[in-house]
mmCIF file of C-alpha atoms in Angstrom:
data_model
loop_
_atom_site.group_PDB
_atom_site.id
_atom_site.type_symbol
_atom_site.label_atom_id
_atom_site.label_comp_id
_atom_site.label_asym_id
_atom_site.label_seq_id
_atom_site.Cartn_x
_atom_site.Cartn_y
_atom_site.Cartn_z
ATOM 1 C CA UNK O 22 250.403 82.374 153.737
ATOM 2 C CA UNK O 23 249.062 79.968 155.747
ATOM 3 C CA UNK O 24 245.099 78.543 155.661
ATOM 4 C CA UNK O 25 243.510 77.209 158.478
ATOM 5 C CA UNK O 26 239.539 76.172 158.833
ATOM 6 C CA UNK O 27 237.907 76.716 162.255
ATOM 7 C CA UNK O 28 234.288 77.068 163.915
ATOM 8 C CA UNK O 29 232.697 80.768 163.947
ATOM 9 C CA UNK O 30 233.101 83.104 167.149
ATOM 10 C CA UNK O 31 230.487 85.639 167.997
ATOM 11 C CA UNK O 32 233.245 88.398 167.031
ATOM 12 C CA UNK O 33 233.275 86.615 163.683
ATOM 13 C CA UNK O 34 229.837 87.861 162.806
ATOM 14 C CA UNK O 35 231.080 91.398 160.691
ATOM 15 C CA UNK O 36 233.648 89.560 159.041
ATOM 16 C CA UNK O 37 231.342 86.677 157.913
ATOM 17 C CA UNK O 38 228.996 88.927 157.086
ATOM 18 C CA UNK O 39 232.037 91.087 154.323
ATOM 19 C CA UNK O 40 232.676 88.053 152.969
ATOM 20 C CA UNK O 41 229.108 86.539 151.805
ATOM 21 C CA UNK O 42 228.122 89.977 150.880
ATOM 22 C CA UNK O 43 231.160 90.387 148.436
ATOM 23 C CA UNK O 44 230.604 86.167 147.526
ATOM 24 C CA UNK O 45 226.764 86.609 146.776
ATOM 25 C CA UNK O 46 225.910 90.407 146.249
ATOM 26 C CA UNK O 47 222.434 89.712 145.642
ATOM 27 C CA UNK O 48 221.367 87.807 148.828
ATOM 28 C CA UNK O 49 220.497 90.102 152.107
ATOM 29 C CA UNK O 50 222.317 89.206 155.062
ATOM 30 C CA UNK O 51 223.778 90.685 158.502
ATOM 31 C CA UNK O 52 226.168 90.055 161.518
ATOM 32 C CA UNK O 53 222.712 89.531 163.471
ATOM 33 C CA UNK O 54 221.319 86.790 160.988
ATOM 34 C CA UNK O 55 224.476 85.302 161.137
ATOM 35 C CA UNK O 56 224.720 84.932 164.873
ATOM 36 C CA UNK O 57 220.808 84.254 165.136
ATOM 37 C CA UNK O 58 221.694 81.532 163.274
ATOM 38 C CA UNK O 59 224.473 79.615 165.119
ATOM 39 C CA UNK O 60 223.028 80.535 168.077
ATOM 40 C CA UNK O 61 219.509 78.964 167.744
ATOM 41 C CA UNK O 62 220.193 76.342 165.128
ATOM 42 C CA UNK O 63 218.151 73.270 166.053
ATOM 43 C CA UNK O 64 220.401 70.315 167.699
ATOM 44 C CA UNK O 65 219.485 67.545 165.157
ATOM 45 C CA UNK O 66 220.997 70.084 162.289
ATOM 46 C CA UNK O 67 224.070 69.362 163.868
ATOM 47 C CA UNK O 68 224.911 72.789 162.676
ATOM 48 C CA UNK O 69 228.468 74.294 162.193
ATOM 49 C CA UNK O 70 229.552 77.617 160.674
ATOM 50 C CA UNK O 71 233.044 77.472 159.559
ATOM 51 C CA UNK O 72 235.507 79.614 158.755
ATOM 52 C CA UNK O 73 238.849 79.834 156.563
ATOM 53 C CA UNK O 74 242.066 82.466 157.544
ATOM 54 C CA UNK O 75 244.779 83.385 156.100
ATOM 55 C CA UNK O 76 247.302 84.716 158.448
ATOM 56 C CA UNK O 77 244.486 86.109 160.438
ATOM 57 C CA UNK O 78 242.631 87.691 158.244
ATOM 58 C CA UNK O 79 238.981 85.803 157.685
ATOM 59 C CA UNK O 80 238.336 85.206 153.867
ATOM 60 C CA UNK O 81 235.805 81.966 153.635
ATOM 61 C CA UNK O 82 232.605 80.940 155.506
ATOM 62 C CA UNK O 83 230.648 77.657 155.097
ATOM 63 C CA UNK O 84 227.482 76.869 156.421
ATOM 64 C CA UNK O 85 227.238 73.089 157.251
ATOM 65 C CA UNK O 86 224.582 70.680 158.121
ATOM 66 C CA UNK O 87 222.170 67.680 158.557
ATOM 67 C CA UNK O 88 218.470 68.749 156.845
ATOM 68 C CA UNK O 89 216.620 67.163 159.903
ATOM 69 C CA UNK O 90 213.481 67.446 158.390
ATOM 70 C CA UNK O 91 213.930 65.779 155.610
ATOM 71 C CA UNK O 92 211.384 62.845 154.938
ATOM 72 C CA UNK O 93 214.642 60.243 154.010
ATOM 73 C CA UNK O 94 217.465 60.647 156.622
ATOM 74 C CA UNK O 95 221.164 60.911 155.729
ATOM 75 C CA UNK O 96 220.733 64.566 153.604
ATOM 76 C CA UNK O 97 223.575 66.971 154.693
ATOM 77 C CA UNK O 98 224.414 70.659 152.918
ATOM 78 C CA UNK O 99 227.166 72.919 152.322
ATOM 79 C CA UNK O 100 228.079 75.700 150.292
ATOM 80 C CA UNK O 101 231.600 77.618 150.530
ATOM 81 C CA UNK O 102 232.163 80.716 149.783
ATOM 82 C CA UNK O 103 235.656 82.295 149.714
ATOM 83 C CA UNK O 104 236.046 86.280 149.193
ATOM 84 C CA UNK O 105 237.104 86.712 145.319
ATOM 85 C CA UNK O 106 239.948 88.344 146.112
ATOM 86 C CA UNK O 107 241.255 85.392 148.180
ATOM 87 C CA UNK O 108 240.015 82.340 145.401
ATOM 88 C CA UNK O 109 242.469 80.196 144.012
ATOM 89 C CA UNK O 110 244.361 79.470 147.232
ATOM 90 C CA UNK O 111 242.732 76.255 148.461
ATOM 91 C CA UNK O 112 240.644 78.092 151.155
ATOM 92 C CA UNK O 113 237.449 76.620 149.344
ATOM 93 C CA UNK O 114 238.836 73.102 149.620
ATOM 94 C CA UNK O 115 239.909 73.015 152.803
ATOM 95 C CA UNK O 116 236.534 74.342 154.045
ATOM 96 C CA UNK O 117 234.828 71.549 152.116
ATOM 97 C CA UNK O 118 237.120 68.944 153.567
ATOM 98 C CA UNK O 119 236.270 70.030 156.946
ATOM 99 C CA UNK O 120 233.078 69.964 156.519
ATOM 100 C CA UNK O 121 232.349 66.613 154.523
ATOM 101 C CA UNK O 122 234.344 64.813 157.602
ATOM 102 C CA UNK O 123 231.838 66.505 159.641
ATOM 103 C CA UNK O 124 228.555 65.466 157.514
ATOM 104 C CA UNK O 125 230.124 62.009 157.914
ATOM 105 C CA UNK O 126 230.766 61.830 161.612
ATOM 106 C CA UNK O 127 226.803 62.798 162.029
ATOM 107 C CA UNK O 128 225.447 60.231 159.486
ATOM 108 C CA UNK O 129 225.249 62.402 155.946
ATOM 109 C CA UNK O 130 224.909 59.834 153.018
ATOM 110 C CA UNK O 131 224.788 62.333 150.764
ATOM 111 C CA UNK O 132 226.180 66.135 150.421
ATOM 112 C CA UNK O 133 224.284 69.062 148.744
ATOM 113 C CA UNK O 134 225.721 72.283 147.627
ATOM 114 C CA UNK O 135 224.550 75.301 145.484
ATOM 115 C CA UNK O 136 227.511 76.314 143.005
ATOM 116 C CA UNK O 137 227.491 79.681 140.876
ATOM 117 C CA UNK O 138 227.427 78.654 137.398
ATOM 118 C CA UNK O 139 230.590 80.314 136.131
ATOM 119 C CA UNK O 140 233.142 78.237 134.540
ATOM 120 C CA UNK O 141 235.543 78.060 137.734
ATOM 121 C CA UNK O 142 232.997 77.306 140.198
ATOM 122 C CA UNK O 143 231.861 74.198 138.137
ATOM 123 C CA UNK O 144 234.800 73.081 137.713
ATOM 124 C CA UNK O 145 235.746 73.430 141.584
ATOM 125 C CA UNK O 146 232.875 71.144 142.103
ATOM 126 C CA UNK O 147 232.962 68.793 139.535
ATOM 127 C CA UNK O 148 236.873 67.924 140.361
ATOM 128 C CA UNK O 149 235.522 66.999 144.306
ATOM 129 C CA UNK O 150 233.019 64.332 142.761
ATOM 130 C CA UNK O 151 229.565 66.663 142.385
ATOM 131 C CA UNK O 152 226.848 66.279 139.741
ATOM 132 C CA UNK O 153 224.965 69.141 138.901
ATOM 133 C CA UNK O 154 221.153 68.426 139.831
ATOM 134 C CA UNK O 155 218.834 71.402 139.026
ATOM 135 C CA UNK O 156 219.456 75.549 138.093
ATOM 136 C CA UNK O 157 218.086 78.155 140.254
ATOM 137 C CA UNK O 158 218.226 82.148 139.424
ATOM 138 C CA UNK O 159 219.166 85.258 141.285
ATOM 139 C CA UNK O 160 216.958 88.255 140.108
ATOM 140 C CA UNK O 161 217.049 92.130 140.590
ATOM 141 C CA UNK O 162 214.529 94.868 140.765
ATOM 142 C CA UNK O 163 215.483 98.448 140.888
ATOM 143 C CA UNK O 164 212.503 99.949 143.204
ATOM 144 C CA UNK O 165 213.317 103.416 141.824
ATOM 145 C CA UNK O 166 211.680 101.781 138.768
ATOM 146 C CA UNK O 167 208.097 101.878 137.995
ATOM 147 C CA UNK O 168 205.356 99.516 140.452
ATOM 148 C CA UNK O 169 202.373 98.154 139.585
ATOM 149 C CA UNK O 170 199.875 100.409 141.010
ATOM 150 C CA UNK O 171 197.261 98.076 143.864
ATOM 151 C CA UNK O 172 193.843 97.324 141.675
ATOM 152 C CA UNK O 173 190.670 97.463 143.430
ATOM 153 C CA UNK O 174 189.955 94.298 145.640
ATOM 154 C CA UNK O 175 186.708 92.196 144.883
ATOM 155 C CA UNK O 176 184.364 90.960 147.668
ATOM 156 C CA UNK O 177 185.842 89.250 150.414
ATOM 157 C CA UNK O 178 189.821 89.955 148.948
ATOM 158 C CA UNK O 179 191.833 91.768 151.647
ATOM 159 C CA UNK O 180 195.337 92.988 152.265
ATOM 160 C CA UNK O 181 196.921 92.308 155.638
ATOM 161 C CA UNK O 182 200.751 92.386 156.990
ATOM 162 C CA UNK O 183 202.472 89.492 158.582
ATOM 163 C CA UNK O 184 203.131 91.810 161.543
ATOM 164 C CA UNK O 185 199.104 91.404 161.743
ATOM 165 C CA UNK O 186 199.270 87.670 162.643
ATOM 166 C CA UNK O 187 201.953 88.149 165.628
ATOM 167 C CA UNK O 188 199.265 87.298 168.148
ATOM 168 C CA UNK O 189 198.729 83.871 166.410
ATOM 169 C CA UNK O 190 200.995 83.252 164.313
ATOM 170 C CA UNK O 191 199.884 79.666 162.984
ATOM 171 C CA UNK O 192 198.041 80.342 160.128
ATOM 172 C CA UNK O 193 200.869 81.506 158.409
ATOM 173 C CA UNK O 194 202.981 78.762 159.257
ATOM 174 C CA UNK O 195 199.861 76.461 157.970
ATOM 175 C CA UNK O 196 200.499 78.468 154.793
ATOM 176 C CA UNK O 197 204.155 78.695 154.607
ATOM 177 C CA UNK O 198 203.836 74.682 155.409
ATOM 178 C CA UNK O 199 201.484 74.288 152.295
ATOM 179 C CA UNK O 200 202.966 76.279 149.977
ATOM 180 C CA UNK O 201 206.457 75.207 150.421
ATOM 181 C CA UNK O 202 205.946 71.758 150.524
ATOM 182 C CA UNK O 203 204.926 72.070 146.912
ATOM 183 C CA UNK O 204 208.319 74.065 146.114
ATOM 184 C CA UNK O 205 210.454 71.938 143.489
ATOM 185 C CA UNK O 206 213.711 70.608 145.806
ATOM 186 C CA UNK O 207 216.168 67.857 145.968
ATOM 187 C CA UNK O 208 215.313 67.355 149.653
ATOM 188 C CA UNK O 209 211.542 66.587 149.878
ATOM 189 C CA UNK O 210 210.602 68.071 154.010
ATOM 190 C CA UNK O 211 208.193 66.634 156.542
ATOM 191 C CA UNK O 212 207.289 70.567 157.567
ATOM 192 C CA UNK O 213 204.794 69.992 160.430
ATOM 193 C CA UNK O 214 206.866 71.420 163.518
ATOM 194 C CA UNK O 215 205.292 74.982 164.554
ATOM 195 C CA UNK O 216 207.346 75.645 167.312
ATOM 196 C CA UNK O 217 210.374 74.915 165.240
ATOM 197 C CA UNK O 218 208.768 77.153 162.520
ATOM 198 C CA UNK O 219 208.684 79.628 165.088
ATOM 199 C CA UNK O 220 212.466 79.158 166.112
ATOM 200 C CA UNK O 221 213.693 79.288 162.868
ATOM 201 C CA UNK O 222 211.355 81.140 160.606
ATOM 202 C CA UNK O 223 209.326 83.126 162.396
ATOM 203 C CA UNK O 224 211.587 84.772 164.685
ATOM 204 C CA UNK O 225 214.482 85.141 161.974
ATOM 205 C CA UNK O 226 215.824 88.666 162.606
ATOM 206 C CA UNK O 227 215.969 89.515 158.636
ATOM 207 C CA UNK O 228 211.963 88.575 158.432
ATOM 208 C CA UNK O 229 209.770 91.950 158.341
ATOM 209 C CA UNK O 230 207.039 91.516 159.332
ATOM 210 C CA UNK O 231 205.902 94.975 158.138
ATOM 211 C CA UNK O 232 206.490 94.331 154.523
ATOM 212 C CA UNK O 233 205.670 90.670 154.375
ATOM 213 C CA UNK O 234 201.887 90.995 152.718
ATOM 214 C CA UNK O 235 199.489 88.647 153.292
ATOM 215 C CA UNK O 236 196.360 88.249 150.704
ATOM 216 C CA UNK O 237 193.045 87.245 152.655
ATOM 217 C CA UNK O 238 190.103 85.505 151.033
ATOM 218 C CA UNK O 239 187.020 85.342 153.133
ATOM 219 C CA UNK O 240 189.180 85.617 156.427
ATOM 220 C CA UNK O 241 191.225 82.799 155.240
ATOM 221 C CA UNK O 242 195.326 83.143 154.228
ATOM 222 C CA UNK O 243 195.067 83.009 150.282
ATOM 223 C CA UNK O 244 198.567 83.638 149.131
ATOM 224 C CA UNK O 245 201.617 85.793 151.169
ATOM 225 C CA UNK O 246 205.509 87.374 150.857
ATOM 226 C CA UNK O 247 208.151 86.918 153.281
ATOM 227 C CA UNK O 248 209.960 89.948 153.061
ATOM 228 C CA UNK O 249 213.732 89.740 154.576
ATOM 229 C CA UNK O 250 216.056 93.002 154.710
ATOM 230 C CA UNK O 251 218.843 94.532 155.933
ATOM 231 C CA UNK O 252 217.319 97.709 157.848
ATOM 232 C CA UNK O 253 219.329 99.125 155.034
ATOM 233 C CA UNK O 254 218.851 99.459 151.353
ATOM 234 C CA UNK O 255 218.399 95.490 150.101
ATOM 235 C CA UNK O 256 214.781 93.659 150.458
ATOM 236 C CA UNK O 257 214.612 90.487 149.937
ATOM 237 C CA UNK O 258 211.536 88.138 148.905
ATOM 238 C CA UNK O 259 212.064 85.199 151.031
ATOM 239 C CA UNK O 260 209.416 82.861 149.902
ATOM 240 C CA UNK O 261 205.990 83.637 147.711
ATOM 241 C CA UNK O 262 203.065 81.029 148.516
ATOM 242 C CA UNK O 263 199.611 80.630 147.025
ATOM 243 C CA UNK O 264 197.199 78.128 148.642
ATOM 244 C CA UNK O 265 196.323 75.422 146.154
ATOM 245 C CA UNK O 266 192.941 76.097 146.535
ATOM 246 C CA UNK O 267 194.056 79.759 145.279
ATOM 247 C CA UNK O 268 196.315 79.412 142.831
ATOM 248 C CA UNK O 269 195.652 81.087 139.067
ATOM 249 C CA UNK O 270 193.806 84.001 140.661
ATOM 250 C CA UNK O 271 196.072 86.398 140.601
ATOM 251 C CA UNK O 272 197.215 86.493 144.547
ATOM 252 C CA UNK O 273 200.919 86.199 144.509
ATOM 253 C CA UNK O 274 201.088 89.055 142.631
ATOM 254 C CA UNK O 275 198.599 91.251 144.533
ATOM 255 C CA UNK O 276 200.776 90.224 147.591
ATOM 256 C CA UNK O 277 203.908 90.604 145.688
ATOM 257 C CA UNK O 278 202.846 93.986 144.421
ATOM 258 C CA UNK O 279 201.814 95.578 148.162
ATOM 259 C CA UNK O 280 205.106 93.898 149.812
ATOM 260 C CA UNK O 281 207.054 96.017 147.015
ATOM 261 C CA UNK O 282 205.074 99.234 147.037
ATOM 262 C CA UNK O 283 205.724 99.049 151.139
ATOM 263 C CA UNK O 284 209.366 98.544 150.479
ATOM 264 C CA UNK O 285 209.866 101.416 148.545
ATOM 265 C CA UNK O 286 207.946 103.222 150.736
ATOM 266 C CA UNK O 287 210.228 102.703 153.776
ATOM 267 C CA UNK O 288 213.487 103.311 151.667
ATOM 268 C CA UNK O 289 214.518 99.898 150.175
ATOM 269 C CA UNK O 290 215.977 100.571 146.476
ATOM 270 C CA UNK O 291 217.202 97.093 145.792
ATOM 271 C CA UNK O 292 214.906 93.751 145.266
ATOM 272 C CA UNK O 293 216.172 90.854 145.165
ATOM 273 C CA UNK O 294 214.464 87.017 144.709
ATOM 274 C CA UNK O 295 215.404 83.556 144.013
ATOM 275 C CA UNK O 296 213.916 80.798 142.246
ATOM 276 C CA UNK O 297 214.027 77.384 141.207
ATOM 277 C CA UNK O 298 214.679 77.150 137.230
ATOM 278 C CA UNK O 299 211.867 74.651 137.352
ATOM 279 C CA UNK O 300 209.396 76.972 139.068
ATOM 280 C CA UNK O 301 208.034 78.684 135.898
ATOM 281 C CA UNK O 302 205.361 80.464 137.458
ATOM 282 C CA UNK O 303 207.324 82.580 140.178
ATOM 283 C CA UNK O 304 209.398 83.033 137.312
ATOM 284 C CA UNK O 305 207.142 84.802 134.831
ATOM 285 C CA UNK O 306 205.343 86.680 137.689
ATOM 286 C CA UNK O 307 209.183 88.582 138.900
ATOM 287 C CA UNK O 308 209.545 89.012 135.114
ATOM 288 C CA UNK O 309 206.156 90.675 135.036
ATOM 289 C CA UNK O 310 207.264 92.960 138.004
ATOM 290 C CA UNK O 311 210.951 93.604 135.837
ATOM 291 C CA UNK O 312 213.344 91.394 138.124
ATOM 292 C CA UNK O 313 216.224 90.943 135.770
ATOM 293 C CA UNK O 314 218.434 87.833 136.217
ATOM 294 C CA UNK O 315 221.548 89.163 137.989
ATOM 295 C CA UNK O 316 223.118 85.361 138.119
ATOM 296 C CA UNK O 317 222.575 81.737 138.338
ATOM 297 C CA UNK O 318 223.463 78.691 140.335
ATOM 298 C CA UNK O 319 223.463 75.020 140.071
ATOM 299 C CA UNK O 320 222.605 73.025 142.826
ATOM 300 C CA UNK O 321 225.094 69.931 143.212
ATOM 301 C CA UNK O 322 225.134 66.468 145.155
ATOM 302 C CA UNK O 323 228.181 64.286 145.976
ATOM 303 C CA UNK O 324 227.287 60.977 147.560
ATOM 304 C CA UNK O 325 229.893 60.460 150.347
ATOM 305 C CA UNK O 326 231.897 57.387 150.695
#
């Protein structure tokens, strides 16, 4: 019954994939994200996917890192997350371990990590020297459900599709810069790297562009939804931005509204979304739409020694 923590293989990529889907049911991910993912990671992340195995069989992944573009240096991450029918037999530890020796080596002052917020989990992190820092929420919408219908657009309002933009693609990363840098975080970014953006964000195989709406305002990018899925059944809303000079109109919801309606359309049934606990208005706009909370997480810090 032996454990042992190593680095992912390509042929890891279905295995890693059963385990975070049976970890986090309500995130969207797939053997292609997963390789796109060690395979393009940007050098200064100092990236490592690792993996736990018992007698063979793969049962834990953890994704670790250096958050390069953070504006104060010295940020790493890491979240384990062990199958549930293999918890409770120090797989999470060791992967930890491994990977806080590894945050050291590449100068990580201090360690992130998102933790479920059921008793065990807390208690997992709170024995390894984490504080709790600030909630965040998983929420479901059952697209079978009733949609807002699309109202009428005033002067100058238009809907457009990411997949529109693929020509030039840098006015949505202007947006996506804008509107996440206002995003409530522990690790405030320096996002100002397009051809990064493009690596990373742009290019990520789960983004689709189809079903990512944008909201136009006189030509201009007012507001837009990332739309991630699994070619499958499970849509995902990546990231809602309004401009600031947008905001209280209305927009992430018209965009919000069209990226679900198109979902539906092409055969999605499940919604999922994220948000911070402090991000009240994403909040009351996904309870608007009927997004239920499915579960919740804490995000955690450990400074390391």
């Amino acid at each position: 019954m032996t454990v042992i923590v190593r680095d992912f293989r390509p042929e890891d990529a279905e295995a890693v994939t059963r385990v975070r889907r049976a970890s986090l049911p309500f995130e969207v991910m797939t053997p292609e994200s997963a390789l796109f993912e060690v395979e393009n990671a940007n050098p200064a992340k100092k990236y490592r996917l690792l993996v736990a195995e018992k007698d063979g069989e793969l049962i834990g992944t953890a994704h670790v890192g250096i958050a390069y573009d953070a504006t104060e240096p010295g940020q790493g991450f890491v979240t384990p997350h062990v199958h549930p029918d293999h918890q409770g037999n120090g797989a999470g530890g060791l992967l930890l371990r491994v990977a806080e020796e590894h945050l050291g080596t590449e100068g990580a002052t201090q360690v992130y990590a998102w933790v479920l917020k059921e008793p065990r989990n807390l208690a997992f992190a709170e024995k390894r020297g984490y504080r709790p820092t600030r909630p965040a929420h998983f929420q479901r919408l059952d697209l079978a459900g009733p949609l807002p219908e699309l109202p009428a657009l005033p002067p100058g309002v238009e809907l457009r599709t990411a997949a529109d933009f693929e020509a030039d693609p840098r006015p949505m990363f202007e947006a996506d810069a804008e509107a996440t840098s206002d995003e409530p975080s522990d690790i405030p970014t320096d996002f100002d790297d397009y051809e990064d953006w493009l690596s990373h964000t742009w290019n990520f195989p789960l983004l689709d562009r189809r079903l990512s709406s944008v909201v136009m305002v006189d030509g201009e990018v007012a507001a837009y939804t990332a739309a991630m899925t699994d070619g499958g059944t499970r849509y995902l809303s990546g990231m809602t931005g309004t401009m600031r000079a947008h905001r209280g109109k209305g927009y992430a919801k018209l965009a919000k509204t069209d990226s679900l309606r198109r979902a539906r359309a092409a055969g999605y049934t499940d919604a999922f979304t994220s948000n911070d606990g402090e991000n009240g208005p994403m909040l009351a706009i996904n309870k608007w739409f009927g997004y239920e909370i499915c579960a919740s997480e804490v995000r955690h810090v450990r400074t390391l020694d």
